[in-house]
């Protein structure tokens, strides 16, 4: 264990899954945040470890809140980076690492996370995130993976081919996990490119469903389900009176359906289609 981590408790755990959600990197539609908030509402948690955020976070970039009472400084709230222990609906142990993504020392942080995971006999690390994708809101939300092995990536689904994208601290954790022989997978919800700035609960449900499947966990999404229809109706209302927007969504539907069928080369790029409708929605008043 490194000096980056303070142990708060030592519970008796049976091969838990470690769920990682770090705020500050891409989270289209707030899907990962919504999924973690919902997960926390389901379980009783016990803090078992805390990372030293003074060593990891740039306070000037993300300033904490100072509380003043009649001119007296009564304290400063700093966002913690904690590991919480809990159990799912079937009594399976799980751990949740949540808080701000570190600004510094990613390699040391990743090594400390994996050290802790090995010490606690973690069987798998699962990260949560969401990104803007060329996907229509009229189709089911999907999840793709970054993973430490092809077998794990294939189980979840992945983007084909080679692609270079901005990295995150979660990526460092995955690489360190691979080096140590610990399975790790990043679960990335696909949120329609043109509504990435709006709450998108369908992607949060997809993330929790996939987390339950890949991690062997029993996680309910019952209270999230009623949020989906109103969000889809809101998007429908935004595009209903614009023929161009409706046409682009229809093209996105054909694009996704063609990919499902193993084709799609004859269609425009999904990114190009999504950019068109995003420009339309970007011009609307809130």
PDB file of N, CA, C and O in Angstrom, residues 101 106 110 146 166-177 188:
ATOM      1  N   UNK A 101     -11.468  12.813 -11.014  1.00  0.00           N
ATOM      2  CA  UNK A 101     -10.315  12.212 -11.681  1.00  0.00           C
ATOM      3  C   UNK A 101      -9.055  12.980 -11.270  1.00  0.00           C
ATOM      4  O   UNK A 101      -9.035  14.209 -11.296  1.00  0.00           O
ATOM      5  N   UNK A 106      -0.885   9.998 -12.384  1.00  0.00           N
ATOM      6  CA  UNK A 106      -1.763   8.929 -12.840  1.00  0.00           C
ATOM      7  C   UNK A 106      -1.145   7.542 -12.634  1.00  0.00           C
ATOM      8  O   UNK A 106      -1.846   6.604 -12.242  1.00  0.00           O
ATOM      9  N   UNK A 110      -2.843   4.796 -10.391  1.00  0.00           N
ATOM     10  CA  UNK A 110      -3.265   3.506 -10.953  1.00  0.00           C
ATOM     11  C   UNK A 110      -2.632   2.349 -10.196  1.00  0.00           C
ATOM     12  O   UNK A 110      -3.292   1.349  -9.893  1.00  0.00           O
ATOM     13  N   UNK A 146     -13.568  -0.639 -23.422  1.00  0.00           N
ATOM     14  CA  UNK A 146     -12.116  -0.718 -23.473  1.00  0.00           C
ATOM     15  C   UNK A 146     -11.762  -1.788 -22.451  1.00  0.00           C
ATOM     16  O   UNK A 146     -12.406  -1.866 -21.403  1.00  0.00           O
ATOM     17  N   UNK A 166      -8.416  10.679 -26.634  1.00  0.00           N
ATOM     18  CA  UNK A 166      -7.834  11.178 -25.375  1.00  0.00           C
ATOM     19  C   UNK A 166      -7.946  10.136 -24.262  1.00  0.00           C
ATOM     20  O   UNK A 166      -8.960   9.442 -24.151  1.00  0.00           O
ATOM     21  N   UNK A 167      -6.903  10.031 -23.467  1.00  0.00           N
ATOM     22  CA  UNK A 167      -6.863   9.037 -22.399  1.00  0.00           C
ATOM     23  C   UNK A 167      -7.416   9.611 -21.108  1.00  0.00           C
ATOM     24  O   UNK A 167      -7.597  10.817 -20.956  1.00  0.00           O
ATOM     25  N   UNK A 168      -7.690   8.711 -20.179  1.00  0.00           N
ATOM     26  CA  UNK A 168      -8.196   9.083 -18.854  1.00  0.00           C
ATOM     27  C   UNK A 168      -7.416   8.318 -17.797  1.00  0.00           C
ATOM     28  O   UNK A 168      -6.662   7.391 -18.105  1.00  0.00           O
ATOM     29  N   UNK A 169      -7.615   8.679 -16.539  1.00  0.00           N
ATOM     30  CA  UNK A 169      -6.990   7.931 -15.451  1.00  0.00           C
ATOM     31  C   UNK A 169      -7.484   6.488 -15.434  1.00  0.00           C
ATOM     32  O   UNK A 169      -6.752   5.578 -15.044  1.00  0.00           O
ATOM     33  N   UNK A 170      -8.733   6.279 -15.877  1.00  0.00           N
ATOM     34  CA  UNK A 170      -9.253   4.912 -15.965  1.00  0.00           C
ATOM     35  C   UNK A 170      -8.421   4.079 -16.929  1.00  0.00           C
ATOM     36  O   UNK A 170      -8.173   2.893 -16.689  1.00  0.00           O
ATOM     37  N   UNK A 171      -7.967   4.691 -18.028  1.00  0.00           N
ATOM     38  CA  UNK A 171      -7.113   3.971 -18.969  1.00  0.00           C
ATOM     39  C   UNK A 171      -5.815   3.532 -18.308  1.00  0.00           C
ATOM     40  O   UNK A 171      -5.304   2.428 -18.554  1.00  0.00           O
ATOM     41  N   UNK A 172      -5.266   4.385 -17.431  1.00  0.00           N
ATOM     42  CA  UNK A 172      -4.052   4.016 -16.698  1.00  0.00           C
ATOM     43  C   UNK A 172      -4.315   2.846 -15.759  1.00  0.00           C
ATOM     44  O   UNK A 172      -3.470   1.954 -15.601  1.00  0.00           O
ATOM     45  N   UNK A 173      -5.494   2.842 -15.127  1.00  0.00           N
ATOM     46  CA  UNK A 173      -5.855   1.724 -14.250  1.00  0.00           C
ATOM     47  C   UNK A 173      -5.961   0.432 -15.059  1.00  0.00           C
ATOM     48  O   UNK A 173      -5.505  -0.638 -14.622  1.00  0.00           O
ATOM     49  N   UNK A 174      -6.567   0.514 -16.246  1.00  0.00           N
ATOM     50  CA  UNK A 174      -6.684  -0.675 -17.095  1.00  0.00           C
ATOM     51  C   UNK A 174      -5.308  -1.223 -17.466  1.00  0.00           C
ATOM     52  O   UNK A 174      -5.074  -2.442 -17.409  1.00  0.00           O
ATOM     53  N   UNK A 175      -4.389  -0.335 -17.862  1.00  0.00           N
ATOM     54  CA  UNK A 175      -3.049  -0.792 -18.246  1.00  0.00           C
ATOM     55  C   UNK A 175      -2.312  -1.418 -17.067  1.00  0.00           C
ATOM     56  O   UNK A 175      -1.646  -2.454 -17.213  1.00  0.00           O
ATOM     57  N   UNK A 176      -2.428  -0.812 -15.891  1.00  0.00           N
ATOM     58  CA  UNK A 176      -1.776  -1.380 -14.714  1.00  0.00           C
ATOM     59  C   UNK A 176      -2.421  -2.712 -14.336  1.00  0.00           C
ATOM     60  O   UNK A 176      -1.732  -3.655 -13.923  1.00  0.00           O
ATOM     61  N   UNK A 177      -3.732  -2.811 -14.493  1.00  0.00           N
ATOM     62  CA  UNK A 177      -4.428  -4.070 -14.215  1.00  0.00           C
ATOM     63  C   UNK A 177      -3.933  -5.171 -15.156  1.00  0.00           C
ATOM     64  O   UNK A 177      -3.693  -6.306 -14.725  1.00  0.00           O
ATOM     65  N   UNK A 188     -18.549   1.976 -21.673  1.00  0.00           N
ATOM     66  CA  UNK A 188     -18.794   3.317 -22.212  1.00  0.00           C
ATOM     67  C   UNK A 188     -20.156   3.361 -22.879  1.00  0.00           C
ATOM     68  O   UNK A 188     -20.380   2.731 -23.912  1.00  0.00           O
TER      69      UNK A 188
END
